[in-house]
C-alpha cells in the first residue's frame, strides 16, 4: 500500500502544479491586461458619444473630433528635444515640466493627458513629427457639437474625469470624458459607448512589435446609443428668447404623458462655450456671475412662494373636505380680517362664489376656505395633517423623481414643521392663514408648479415629469409611464377648470387671450424678500402664471416664474400665452405680446440690488 500511496501522491501533486501553470500561462489572461506590465502596452480607442435628438427627430447634439496628446513618463527619452515639442504644441517649457511631473506622479507607466483637445490643424502639425517624441501618443476623442444654442441646462456638459471618479469606477482612465449635469450625466452609461482596447507587445528595448497573441484579446469600440428627448427644440429656443433680460424658470409639460416639452432657466448660456480647451476658463466665468447665476437651474432648483396659483389647491381641498361647494359665497371688503389688527388685503370686493373667486383671484374667498378646512377638525394639527396629505398626493413637498440630476423638495408645512416654531403650541388656522394664497411658508419649484397644473388638466392624476422619450434599443423606465392619483375626487376638478377658463375670458388674464385656443390659466403675484447687507429687504414682486390648453383634451401645461416681474399678467402671463400658441399652432398671432417679451427685460430692476434704487412694491 505504501508503495502505491507515495507515487500516487507525487503524481497528484505534479498534476496540480502543471494544471496551475497551464491556467496561469494559457487560460488566465488577466495579468496581461495590467497596463503597468513592462512587456505590454494598452491602447484605448474611444467611441463616438451617442447623438441627442428632440421629440420630432431634430438633431440637437452631435460630435466633433478632438485629439489629446498622452504621455507615458517611463517611455519619454532623456534627450528629447523639449524646445521643439513645446514649439509644436504652443506650450511653455514650464508647462512641459509641470505636466510631465504630474503624469509621473499619476503613474510612470500608464498614459495620462499631457495636452488635451487639439484641433485638426494642431493635430496635423504634431502628427507629422510625432515619431521623434518617444513616450508621446495621440488619442482621438469626440467632443460635443451643439446644433442649437439653447437647452444648456437640459444637456449638461462633458468634462475630463477627476481622480475620485477614476478610483470609484475602473472603467475610466486619466483623460477620459464623462457627463456632468443634465442628460449627459443621467444617461452617461448609455451615451458613452464602450472603449475599444488593443494589447501591444513590446520587445526588451521597449519597442512595439505588434499585437499580443495576434490581437485575440483586442476589442473594437462600441458607439454610444442615440437618445431622443421629449424636448421640443423650437419651443425651447422660443421660450429662452422670451426670457430676454429676465430671471426665472419655465416648465412646459404634455399632461397626458408627463413629457417635458421645454425646461428653461434664465439667464442661461451657449452650451458650446463649455467645449474645447477654453471650457475651464468659460466655466469659471459662468461660476463667477453670482447675481445672474447662469449655472443655477431655476426651473428645477429655485424654490418660490407659488402665490395665487396655489388657490387652485386651496379650492380643491375645500371641495374634497366638504367645507365649500360651488354655491358657497363669502363677502369680500377689499380684504380678509383674521384677528385683531390682522388684515389680508385683496384687490376685489363683493360677494363671490367659487367660480367668481377663481376668476377674480379673491384672497378673502380662499382665506375663508383654508380656515374652514383646518378648523373642520377640533385640533388644528389634525386639520393641517389632512391638508398637507392632500398636497403631498400632488407630489408637492418632495422630489418628483424626474430624470435630471438637480432638484429641490419645496416646502409643504406639516404639524411637525410648526412645532419647531411653536414648541408650546398656540398656533391655529389664523396663524398660518397666508398659506391659503400661496404665501406663508409654502415653497414650490417651477417644475412642481407645472406638474400641479398638469394634474388639474388631467382631473386628478399625473405622470412623473421626464425628459427621455426613447433610448436606441431600450425601453424607458416604467416609472415614467405610471399614473399617480391624487386624493381629490375627479368630480371636483370640473368647477375649478371652469373658473380657470373664465380667468382668460373675463378675469385677470383677459388681456392675454389667443384667438382659436381655449386656455385655462391662473395669474399669480408673490411677495419677494431677500437680505441686502444683512437687512431683510422687500424686492419687487415675482410674476407667476400657470396654464393649460386646450381646455378639453389638453396638449400642453405650463408654469412660468419671472423674478421681480411685478404681477402675473405683466410678464409671466404673456410668456405662457405665447408659448402655448407657438406649440399648438406653430405661429404667433399676438405680435404685441411677442415684441414686448422679446425686447423688454428687467435688467434695471435687477440692478437695483447694486444701485440702491428703490424697488417697486405693490405696483
Coordinates of C-alpha atoms in Angstrom, one line a residue:
X1 CA 0.0 0.0 0.0
X2 CA 2.8 2.4 0.9
X3 CA 4.5 1.7 -2.4
X4 CA 1.3 2.8 -4.2
X5 CA 0.5 5.8 -2.0
X6 CA 3.7 7.7 -2.3
X7 CA 3.9 7.6 -6.1
X8 CA 0.2 8.5 -6.3
X9 CA 0.8 11.5 -4.1
X10 CA 3.7 12.6 -6.2
X11 CA 1.7 12.2 -9.4
X12 CA -1.3 14.1 -8.0
X13 CA 1.0 17.0 -6.8
X14 CA 2.6 17.2 -10.2
X15 CA -0.8 17.3 -11.9
X16 CA -1.9 20.1 -9.7
X17 CA 1.3 22.1 -10.3
X18 CA 1.1 21.6 -14.0
X19 CA -2.6 22.5 -14.1
X20 CA -1.9 25.7 -12.2
X21 CA 0.9 26.6 -14.5
X22 CA -1.3 25.9 -17.5
X23 CA -4.1 28.1 -16.1
X24 CA -1.7 31.0 -15.3
X25 CA 0.1 30.9 -18.6
X26 CA -2.6 29.8 -21.0
X27 CA -6.1 30.3 -19.7
X28 CA -5.8 33.2 -17.3
X29 CA -5.1 36.4 -19.3
X30 CA -5.9 38.9 -16.5
X31 CA -2.2 39.5 -15.8
X32 CA -1.5 40.7 -19.3
X33 CA -4.2 43.3 -19.1
X34 CA -2.4 45.2 -16.4
X35 CA -1.2 48.4 -18.0
X36 CA 1.9 48.6 -15.9
X37 CA 3.3 45.3 -17.2
X38 CA 6.7 46.1 -18.9
X39 CA 6.1 43.7 -21.8
X40 CA 2.8 45.1 -22.9
X41 CA 1.1 48.4 -23.7
X42 CA -2.6 49.0 -23.6
X43 CA -4.0 51.4 -26.2
X44 CA -7.6 52.6 -26.0
X45 CA -9.8 53.6 -28.9
X46 CA -12.7 55.9 -27.9
X47 CA -16.1 55.6 -29.5
X48 CA -18.4 58.4 -30.6
X49 CA -20.8 59.5 -28.0
X50 CA -24.5 58.9 -28.7
X51 CA -26.4 61.7 -30.5
X52 CA -29.2 63.6 -28.9
X53 CA -32.4 64.3 -30.8
X54 CA -35.5 66.3 -29.9
X55 CA -39.1 64.8 -29.8
X56 CA -39.5 65.4 -33.6
X57 CA -36.2 63.9 -34.6
X58 CA -34.3 67.2 -34.9
X59 CA -30.6 66.7 -34.1
X60 CA -29.6 68.8 -31.2
X61 CA -26.2 67.4 -30.1
X62 CA -23.7 65.7 -32.4
X63 CA -19.9 65.2 -32.1
X64 CA -16.7 66.8 -33.5
X65 CA -13.3 65.2 -33.5
X66 CA -10.7 66.1 -30.9
X67 CA -7.2 64.9 -30.2
X68 CA -5.4 64.5 -26.9
X69 CA -1.6 64.3 -26.5
X70 CA -0.9 61.5 -24.0
X71 CA 2.4 60.9 -22.2
X72 CA 3.9 57.8 -20.6
X73 CA 6.7 59.2 -18.5
X74 CA 8.7 55.9 -18.4
X75 CA 8.9 55.9 -22.2
X76 CA 10.0 59.6 -22.6
X77 CA 13.6 59.7 -23.9
X78 CA 16.1 61.6 -21.7
X79 CA 17.4 63.5 -24.7
X80 CA 14.0 64.6 -26.1
X81 CA 14.0 67.9 -27.9
X82 CA 12.0 69.9 -25.3
X83 CA 12.1 73.1 -27.2
X84 CA 10.8 71.6 -30.4
X85 CA 7.8 69.8 -28.8
X86 CA 6.9 73.0 -26.9
X87 CA 7.0 75.0 -30.1
X88 CA 4.9 72.4 -32.0
X89 CA 2.3 72.3 -29.2
X90 CA 2.5 76.0 -28.4
X91 CA 3.2 75.5 -24.7
X92 CA 5.9 76.8 -22.4
X93 CA 8.8 74.8 -21.0
X94 CA 7.3 75.3 -17.6
X95 CA 4.1 73.7 -18.8
X96 CA 6.1 70.8 -20.2
X97 CA 7.9 70.2 -16.9
X98 CA 4.8 70.5 -14.8
X99 CA 2.7 68.2 -16.9
X100 CA 5.4 65.6 -17.1
X101 CA 5.8 65.6 -13.3
X102 CA 2.1 65.3 -12.8
X103 CA 2.0 62.4 -15.2
X104 CA 4.8 60.7 -13.3
X105 CA 3.0 61.1 -10.0
X106 CA -0.1 59.6 -11.6
X107 CA 1.8 56.6 -13.0
X108 CA 5.2 56.3 -14.7
X109 CA 3.9 53.5 -16.9
X110 CA 0.2 54.5 -17.5
X111 CA -0.5 57.2 -20.2
X112 CA -2.1 60.4 -18.9
X113 CA -3.1 63.6 -20.6
X114 CA -0.3 65.9 -21.5
X115 CA -2.3 68.4 -23.7
X116 CA -6.0 68.0 -24.2
X117 CA -8.3 68.7 -27.1
X118 CA -6.1 69.7 -30.1
X119 CA -7.9 70.9 -33.1
X120 CA -7.3 69.4 -36.6
X121 CA -4.6 71.9 -37.5
X122 CA -2.6 71.4 -34.2
X123 CA -3.1 67.6 -34.6
X124 CA -1.7 67.6 -38.1
X125 CA 1.4 69.6 -37.1
X126 CA 2.2 67.3 -34.3
X127 CA 1.4 64.0 -36.1
X128 CA 3.9 64.9 -38.8
X129 CA 6.8 64.8 -36.3
X130 CA 5.3 62.5 -33.6
X131 CA 7.9 59.7 -34.3
X132 CA 10.6 62.0 -32.8
X133 CA 8.9 62.2 -29.5
X134 CA 9.0 58.8 -27.8
X135 CA 6.6 58.4 -25.0
X136 CA 4.0 60.8 -26.5
X137 CA 0.9 59.4 -28.3
X138 CA -2.2 60.8 -29.8
X139 CA -5.6 59.7 -28.7
X140 CA -8.7 60.6 -30.7
X141 CA -11.8 61.5 -28.8
X142 CA -15.1 63.2 -29.7
X143 CA -16.3 66.4 -28.2
X144 CA -19.9 67.7 -28.4
X145 CA -21.0 69.7 -31.3
X146 CA -24.2 71.6 -30.4
X147 CA -26.7 72.2 -33.3
X148 CA -28.8 74.6 -31.3
X149 CA -27.8 77.5 -29.0
X150 CA -30.3 76.5 -26.2
X151 CA -31.1 74.0 -23.6
X152 CA -27.7 74.1 -21.9
X153 CA -29.3 73.2 -18.6
X154 CA -31.0 70.2 -20.2
X155 CA -27.9 68.8 -21.9
X156 CA -25.3 69.4 -19.2
X157 CA -21.7 69.1 -20.5
X158 CA -18.8 66.6 -20.7
X159 CA -15.5 67.1 -18.9
X160 CA -12.4 65.1 -18.0
X161 CA -12.8 62.7 -15.1
X162 CA -11.2 63.5 -11.8
X163 CA -9.1 61.2 -9.6
X164 CA -12.1 60.5 -7.4
X165 CA -14.1 59.1 -10.4
X166 CA -11.2 57.0 -11.5
X167 CA -10.8 55.4 -8.1
X168 CA -14.5 54.8 -7.9
X169 CA -15.0 53.4 -11.4
X170 CA -12.2 51.4 -13.0
X171 CA -13.8 51.9 -16.5
X172 CA -12.4 55.4 -16.5
X173 CA -8.7 56.4 -17.1
X174 CA -6.9 59.7 -17.0
X175 CA -8.1 61.9 -19.8
X176 CA -11.5 60.1 -20.2
X177 CA -14.5 62.3 -20.6
X178 CA -17.7 61.9 -18.5
X179 CA -21.1 63.6 -18.5
X180 CA -21.6 66.3 -16.0
X181 CA -25.1 67.7 -15.2
X182 CA -28.2 67.3 -17.3
X183 CA -28.9 64.3 -19.5
X184 CA -25.1 63.9 -20.2
X185 CA -24.8 62.8 -16.5
X186 CA -28.0 60.9 -16.1
X187 CA -27.6 58.9 -19.3
X188 CA -23.8 58.6 -19.2
X189 CA -23.7 54.8 -19.3
X190 CA -25.9 54.9 -22.4
X191 CA -24.3 57.8 -24.3
X192 CA -20.6 57.0 -23.7
X193 CA -20.5 53.7 -25.5
X194 CA -17.7 51.2 -24.8
X195 CA -14.0 51.8 -25.3
X196 CA -12.0 49.6 -27.7
X197 CA -8.8 48.0 -26.3
X198 CA -5.6 46.9 -28.0
X199 CA -2.8 45.0 -26.3
X200 CA 0.5 45.8 -28.0
X201 CA 3.6 43.7 -27.3
X202 CA 6.9 45.3 -26.7
X203 CA 10.5 43.9 -27.1
X204 CA 13.1 44.2 -24.4
X205 CA 14.1 47.6 -25.8
X206 CA 10.5 48.9 -25.2
X207 CA 9.7 49.0 -28.9
X208 CA 6.3 48.0 -30.2
X209 CA 6.5 44.7 -32.1
X210 CA 2.8 44.1 -32.9
X211 CA -0.5 42.9 -31.3
X212 CA -0.2 40.5 -28.4
X213 CA -1.1 36.9 -29.5
X214 CA -2.3 38.2 -32.9
X215 CA -4.8 40.5 -31.3
X216 CA -7.1 37.8 -29.8
X217 CA -7.7 40.0 -26.7
X218 CA -8.3 43.2 -28.7
X219 CA -11.8 44.7 -28.8
X220 CA -13.3 47.3 -31.1
X221 CA -15.1 50.4 -29.7
X222 CA -18.9 50.3 -29.5
X223 CA -20.5 53.7 -30.3
X224 CA -22.8 55.2 -27.7
X225 CA -26.5 54.9 -28.1
X226 CA -28.5 57.7 -29.5
X227 CA -31.3 59.1 -27.3
X228 CA -34.4 61.1 -28.2
X229 CA -35.6 63.7 -25.7
X230 CA -39.1 64.8 -25.0
X231 CA -38.0 68.4 -25.5
X232 CA -39.4 70.4 -28.4
X233 CA -36.3 72.2 -29.7
X234 CA -38.3 75.0 -31.4
X235 CA -40.4 75.7 -28.2
X236 CA -37.2 75.5 -26.0
X237 CA -35.4 78.1 -28.2
X238 CA -38.5 80.3 -28.3
X239 CA -39.0 80.2 -24.6
X240 CA -35.4 81.2 -23.9
X241 CA -35.7 84.1 -26.3
X242 CA -38.9 85.3 -24.5
X243 CA -36.8 85.4 -21.3
X244 CA -34.7 88.2 -22.7
X245 CA -33.0 90.0 -19.7
X246 CA -35.2 88.2 -17.3
X247 CA -34.5 85.8 -14.5
X248 CA -36.7 82.8 -13.7
X249 CA -37.8 79.4 -14.9
X250 CA -40.3 78.0 -17.3
X251 CA -41.5 74.4 -17.5
X252 CA -43.9 73.1 -20.1
X253 CA -45.3 69.5 -19.9
X254 CA -47.5 67.3 -22.0
X255 CA -50.2 66.4 -19.4
X256 CA -51.2 63.1 -20.9
X257 CA -47.6 61.7 -20.6
X258 CA -45.6 63.9 -18.3
X259 CA -43.1 64.5 -21.1
X260 CA -41.2 67.8 -20.6
X261 CA -41.7 69.9 -23.7
X262 CA -39.5 72.8 -22.5
X263 CA -37.3 73.3 -19.5
X264 CA -36.0 76.8 -19.3
X265 CA -33.8 78.7 -16.9
X266 CA -32.8 82.3 -17.2
X267 CA -30.3 83.6 -17.6
X268 CA -28.6 80.7 -19.4
X269 CA -25.6 80.3 -21.7
X270 CA -24.5 78.9 -25.1
X271 CA -23.7 75.2 -24.4
X272 CA -20.8 75.4 -26.9
X273 CA -18.7 77.5 -24.7
X274 CA -18.1 74.5 -22.4
X275 CA -16.5 72.6 -25.2
X276 CA -12.8 72.6 -26.1
X277 CA -9.7 73.9 -24.4
X278 CA -11.4 77.1 -23.1
X279 CA -14.0 75.0 -21.2
X280 CA -12.4 75.6 -17.8
X281 CA -12.0 79.3 -18.3
X282 CA -15.5 79.7 -19.5
X283 CA -16.9 77.6 -16.7
X284 CA -15.1 79.9 -14.2
X285 CA -16.6 82.9 -15.9
X286 CA -20.1 81.5 -15.6
X287 CA -19.5 80.4 -12.0
X288 CA -18.3 83.9 -11.1
X289 CA -21.6 85.5 -12.0
X290 CA -23.1 85.5 -8.5
X291 CA -26.0 87.7 -9.5
X292 CA -27.4 86.1 -12.6
X293 CA -26.1 82.6 -11.6
X294 CA -26.4 81.1 -15.1
X295 CA -25.2 77.7 -13.9
X296 CA -28.2 77.5 -11.4
X297 CA -31.2 75.8 -13.0
X298 CA -34.0 77.8 -11.7
X299 CA -36.6 75.6 -13.3
X300 CA -35.6 72.7 -11.0
X301 CA -33.8 74.3 -8.1
X302 CA -35.4 77.6 -7.3
X303 CA -38.0 77.5 -4.6
X304 CA -40.5 80.3 -4.7
X305 CA -43.8 81.1 -2.9
X306 CA -46.3 80.0 -5.6
X307 CA -48.7 82.9 -5.0
X308 CA -52.2 82.8 -6.3
X309 CA -51.9 79.7 -8.5
X310 CA -51.9 77.9 -5.1
X311 CA -55.6 79.0 -4.6
X312 CA -56.4 76.2 -7.1
X313 CA -55.3 73.7 -4.5
X314 CA -57.0 75.5 -1.6
X315 CA -60.3 75.3 -3.6
X316 CA -59.9 71.6 -4.4
X317 CA -59.1 70.7 -0.8
X318 CA -62.1 72.8 0.4
X319 CA -64.4 70.9 -2.1
X320 CA -62.9 67.5 -1.1
X321 CA -63.3 68.2 2.6
X322 CA -66.9 69.4 2.0
X323 CA -66.4 72.8 3.7
X324 CA -67.5 74.6 0.5
X325 CA -69.3 73.8 -2.7
X326 CA -69.8 75.6 -6.0
X327 CA -72.6 77.8 -4.5
X328 CA -70.7 78.8 -1.3
X329 CA -70.1 82.5 -1.1
X330 CA -68.0 84.9 1.0
X331 CA -68.2 88.6 1.3
X332 CA -65.0 90.5 0.4
X333 CA -64.4 94.0 1.6
X334 CA -61.1 94.5 -0.1
X335 CA -59.5 92.0 2.3
X336 CA -59.9 89.4 5.0
X337 CA -59.7 90.2 8.7
X338 CA -58.4 87.2 10.7
X339 CA -57.6 88.8 14.0
X340 CA -57.1 92.0 15.9
X341 CA -55.1 94.2 13.6
X342 CA -54.5 91.4 11.2
X343 CA -55.8 92.0 7.7
X344 CA -55.1 90.3 4.4
X345 CA -55.6 92.8 1.6
X346 CA -57.5 92.0 -1.6
X347 CA -58.0 93.9 -4.8
X348 CA -61.6 92.6 -5.1
X349 CA -64.8 93.4 -3.2
X350 CA -68.3 92.0 -3.2
X351 CA -70.0 88.6 -2.8
X352 CA -68.2 85.8 -4.6
X353 CA -68.8 82.1 -5.2
X354 CA -66.1 79.7 -6.2
X355 CA -66.2 80.4 -9.9
X356 CA -66.1 84.2 -9.3
X357 CA -63.3 83.8 -6.7
X358 CA -61.1 82.0 -9.2
X359 CA -61.9 84.4 -12.0
X360 CA -61.1 87.5 -9.8
X361 CA -58.4 85.8 -7.6
X362 CA -60.2 86.8 -4.4
X363 CA -58.0 86.4 -1.4
X364 CA -60.9 86.6 1.0
X365 CA -62.6 83.6 -0.5
X366 CA -59.6 81.3 -0.3
X367 CA -58.5 82.5 3.1
X368 CA -62.0 81.7 4.3
X369 CA -61.9 78.2 2.7
X370 CA -58.5 77.5 4.1
X371 CA -59.7 78.4 7.6
X372 CA -62.7 76.2 7.3
X373 CA -60.6 73.3 6.0
X374 CA -58.3 73.5 9.1
X375 CA -61.0 74.3 11.6
X376 CA -63.2 71.4 10.5
X377 CA -61.2 69.4 13.0
X378 CA -61.1 70.1 16.7
X379 CA -57.3 70.0 16.7
X380 CA -55.6 72.3 14.1
X381 CA -52.7 69.8 14.0
X382 CA -55.1 67.2 12.6
X383 CA -56.6 69.7 10.2
X384 CA -53.2 70.6 8.9
X385 CA -52.2 67.0 8.6
X386 CA -55.2 66.3 6.3
X387 CA -54.4 69.5 4.3
X388 CA -50.8 68.6 3.9
X389 CA -51.5 65.0 2.9
X390 CA -53.8 66.2 0.1
X391 CA -51.0 68.4 -1.2
X392 CA -48.4 65.6 -1.0
X393 CA -50.7 63.5 -3.2
X394 CA -49.9 66.0 -5.9
X395 CA -46.1 65.3 -5.5
X396 CA -45.5 68.5 -3.6
X397 CA -43.1 68.9 -0.7
X398 CA -40.9 66.1 -2.1
X399 CA -38.7 65.2 -5.0
X400 CA -40.8 64.4 -8.1
X401 CA -38.4 61.8 -9.4
X402 CA -37.7 63.2 -12.8
X403 CA -34.6 62.1 -14.8
X404 CA -32.4 65.1 -14.3
X405 CA -29.7 65.5 -11.6
X406 CA -30.7 68.6 -9.6
X407 CA -33.9 69.1 -7.6
X408 CA -35.5 70.6 -4.6
X409 CA -38.3 69.3 -2.4
X410 CA -40.1 72.7 -2.0
X411 CA -41.9 73.0 1.3
X412 CA -45.4 72.0 2.4
X413 CA -45.7 72.8 6.1
X414 CA -46.8 70.0 8.5
X415 CA -47.7 70.0 12.2
X416 CA -44.1 68.9 12.9
X417 CA -42.8 72.0 11.0
X418 CA -44.8 74.4 13.1
X419 CA -43.9 72.6 16.3
X420 CA -40.4 73.7 15.8
X421 CA -41.6 77.4 15.8
X422 CA -44.3 76.9 18.4
X423 CA -42.9 74.3 20.8
X424 CA -45.7 75.1 23.3
X425 CA -48.5 75.1 20.8
X426 CA -50.7 78.1 20.3
X427 CA -50.8 78.2 16.5
X428 CA -54.1 77.8 14.7
X429 CA -55.6 78.4 11.2
X430 CA -55.4 82.2 11.5
X431 CA -51.7 82.0 12.5
X432 CA -50.8 80.3 9.2
X433 CA -53.5 81.9 7.0
X434 CA -51.1 83.2 4.4
X435 CA -50.7 79.6 3.2
X436 CA -54.2 79.9 1.7
X437 CA -53.0 82.1 -1.0
X438 CA -49.6 80.6 -1.7
X439 CA -47.5 82.8 0.6
X440 CA -46.7 81.9 4.1
X441 CA -44.2 79.0 4.4
X442 CA -45.1 77.2 1.2
X443 CA -42.4 76.9 -1.4
X444 CA -42.6 75.3 -4.9
X445 CA -40.2 74.9 -7.8
X446 CA -41.3 75.7 -11.3
X447 CA -41.4 72.0 -12.3
X448 CA -43.6 71.2 -9.3
X449 CA -46.0 74.0 -10.2
X450 CA -46.1 72.8 -13.8
X451 CA -46.8 69.2 -12.6
X452 CA -49.6 70.6 -10.4
X453 CA -51.4 72.4 -13.2
X454 CA -50.8 69.3 -15.4
X455 CA -52.6 67.3 -12.7
X456 CA -55.5 69.7 -12.8
X457 CA -55.7 69.4 -16.6
X458 CA -55.8 65.6 -16.2
X459 CA -58.6 66.0 -13.5
X460 CA -56.7 64.2 -10.7
X461 CA -53.6 62.3 -11.9
X462 CA -50.2 63.0 -13.2
X463 CA -47.1 61.2 -14.6
X464 CA -43.6 61.8 -13.3
X465 CA -42.1 64.5 -15.4
X466 CA -39.3 63.2 -17.6
X467 CA -37.0 64.3 -20.4
X468 CA -36.3 60.9 -22.0
X469 CA -38.5 59.8 -24.8
X470 CA -36.6 57.0 -26.4
X471 CA -33.2 55.2 -26.0
X472 CA -31.9 53.3 -29.0
X473 CA -32.7 49.6 -28.5
X474 CA -34.1 50.1 -24.9
X475 CA -37.3 50.9 -23.1
X476 CA -37.6 53.9 -20.8
X477 CA -38.1 53.4 -17.1
X478 CA -41.7 52.2 -16.2
X479 CA -41.9 54.8 -13.5
X480 CA -42.4 57.4 -16.3
X481 CA -45.5 55.6 -17.6
X482 CA -47.2 55.1 -14.3
X483 CA -50.2 57.2 -13.3
X484 CA -50.1 58.8 -9.8
X485 CA -53.6 59.7 -8.5
X486 CA -54.3 62.5 -6.0
X487 CA -56.6 62.3 -3.0
X488 CA -59.1 64.7 -4.7
X489 CA -62.1 63.2 -6.4
X490 CA -62.3 63.7 -10.2
X491 CA -65.7 65.5 -9.9
X492 CA -64.2 68.4 -8.0
X493 CA -61.8 69.4 -10.8
X494 CA -64.6 70.4 -13.2
X495 CA -65.6 73.6 -11.3
X496 CA -62.0 74.6 -10.9
X497 CA -61.3 74.2 -14.6
X498 CA -64.3 76.3 -15.5
X499 CA -63.0 79.0 -13.2
X500 CA -59.6 78.8 -14.8
X501 CA -61.1 79.1 -18.2
X502 CA -63.0 82.2 -17.0
X503 CA -59.7 83.8 -15.9
X504 CA -58.9 84.1 -19.6
X505 CA -62.4 85.1 -20.7
X506 CA -63.2 87.8 -18.2
X507 CA -60.7 87.6 -15.3
X508 CA -57.2 88.6 -14.5
X509 CA -55.8 87.2 -17.8
X510 CA -58.4 88.5 -20.2
X511 CA -55.8 90.7 -22.0
X512 CA -53.8 87.6 -22.8
X513 CA -56.4 85.6 -24.9
X514 CA -55.3 83.9 -28.0
X515 CA -57.9 83.6 -30.8
X516 CA -58.9 80.0 -31.5
X517 CA -57.4 78.4 -28.4
X518 CA -59.4 77.8 -25.2
X519 CA -56.8 78.4 -22.5
X520 CA -57.3 77.8 -18.7
X521 CA -54.9 79.7 -16.5
X522 CA -54.2 81.5 -13.3
X523 CA -52.2 84.6 -12.6
X524 CA -50.0 85.0 -9.6
X525 CA -48.1 87.6 -7.7
X526 CA -45.8 86.6 -4.9
X527 CA -44.0 88.9 -2.4
X528 CA -40.3 88.7 -2.7
X529 CA -37.8 89.2 0.2
X530 CA -34.1 88.9 0.4
X531 CA -31.2 90.1 2.7
X532 CA -29.1 93.0 1.5
X533 CA -26.2 93.9 3.7
X534 CA -27.7 91.8 6.4
X535 CA -31.1 93.6 6.3
X536 CA -34.3 91.9 5.3
X537 CA -35.5 93.8 2.2
X538 CA -38.7 93.5 0.2
X539 CA -37.9 93.5 -3.5
X540 CA -40.3 93.8 -6.5
X541 CA -42.9 91.0 -6.5
X542 CA -42.5 87.9 -8.6
X543 CA -44.7 87.4 -11.7
X544 CA -46.2 83.9 -11.8
X545 CA -48.5 82.2 -14.3
X546 CA -49.8 78.6 -14.8
X547 CA -52.0 77.5 -17.7
X548 CA -53.0 74.5 -19.9
X549 CA -54.7 74.3 -23.3
X550 CA -56.9 73.4 -24.9
X551 CA -59.5 73.2 -22.2
X552 CA -60.7 69.9 -23.4
X553 CA -58.1 67.2 -24.1
X554 CA -55.1 69.4 -23.1
X555 CA -51.9 69.1 -25.0
X556 CA -49.7 71.5 -23.0
X557 CA -49.4 72.6 -19.4
X558 CA -47.0 75.4 -18.4
X559 CA -45.7 77.2 -15.4
X560 CA -43.8 80.5 -15.7
X561 CA -41.9 82.3 -12.9
X562 CA -40.3 85.7 -13.6
X563 CA -38.3 87.1 -10.7
X564 CA -39.1 90.7 -9.8
X565 CA -41.7 90.7 -12.6
X566 CA -44.3 92.9 -10.8
X567 CA -47.6 90.9 -11.3
X568 CA -48.8 87.7 -13.1
X569 CA -50.2 89.3 -16.2
X570 CA -47.3 91.6 -16.8
X571 CA -44.5 89.1 -17.7
X572 CA -45.3 85.5 -16.8
X573 CA -48.8 85.5 -18.4
X574 CA -47.8 86.8 -21.8
X575 CA -44.9 84.3 -22.0
X576 CA -47.2 81.5 -21.2
X577 CA -49.8 82.5 -23.8
X578 CA -47.1 82.9 -26.5
X579 CA -45.6 79.5 -25.7
X580 CA -49.0 77.8 -25.8
X581 CA -49.8 79.4 -29.2
X582 CA -46.4 78.5 -30.5
X583 CA -46.7 74.9 -29.6
X584 CA -50.3 74.4 -30.6
X585 CA -50.4 76.5 -33.8
X586 CA -46.7 76.9 -34.8
X587 CA -47.3 80.6 -35.5
X588 CA -47.9 83.7 -33.3
X589 CA -50.9 86.0 -33.7
X590 CA -50.2 88.0 -30.6
X591 CA -47.4 90.0 -32.0
X592 CA -48.0 92.8 -29.5
X593 CA -47.1 90.4 -26.7
X594 CA -44.2 88.8 -28.6
X595 CA -42.5 92.1 -29.3
X596 CA -42.8 93.2 -25.7
X597 CA -41.4 89.9 -24.3
X598 CA -38.6 89.7 -26.8
X599 CA -37.4 93.3 -26.2
X600 CA -38.5 94.2 -22.7
X601 CA -36.3 93.0 -19.9
X602 CA -35.9 93.6 -16.2
X603 CA -32.2 94.4 -16.1
X604 CA -32.9 97.8 -14.5
X605 CA -34.9 96.0 -11.8
X606 CA -32.2 93.5 -11.0
X607 CA -29.5 96.3 -11.0
X608 CA -31.3 97.9 -8.0
X609 CA -29.7 95.4 -5.7
X610 CA -26.4 97.2 -6.6
X611 CA -27.5 100.7 -7.4
X612 CA -29.6 101.1 -4.3
X613 CA -32.6 102.5 -6.1
X614 CA -36.0 101.7 -4.5
X615 CA -37.8 98.6 -5.5
X616 CA -41.3 98.7 -6.9
X617 CA -43.6 97.4 -4.2
X618 CA -47.3 96.6 -4.8
X619 CA -47.5 98.2 -8.1

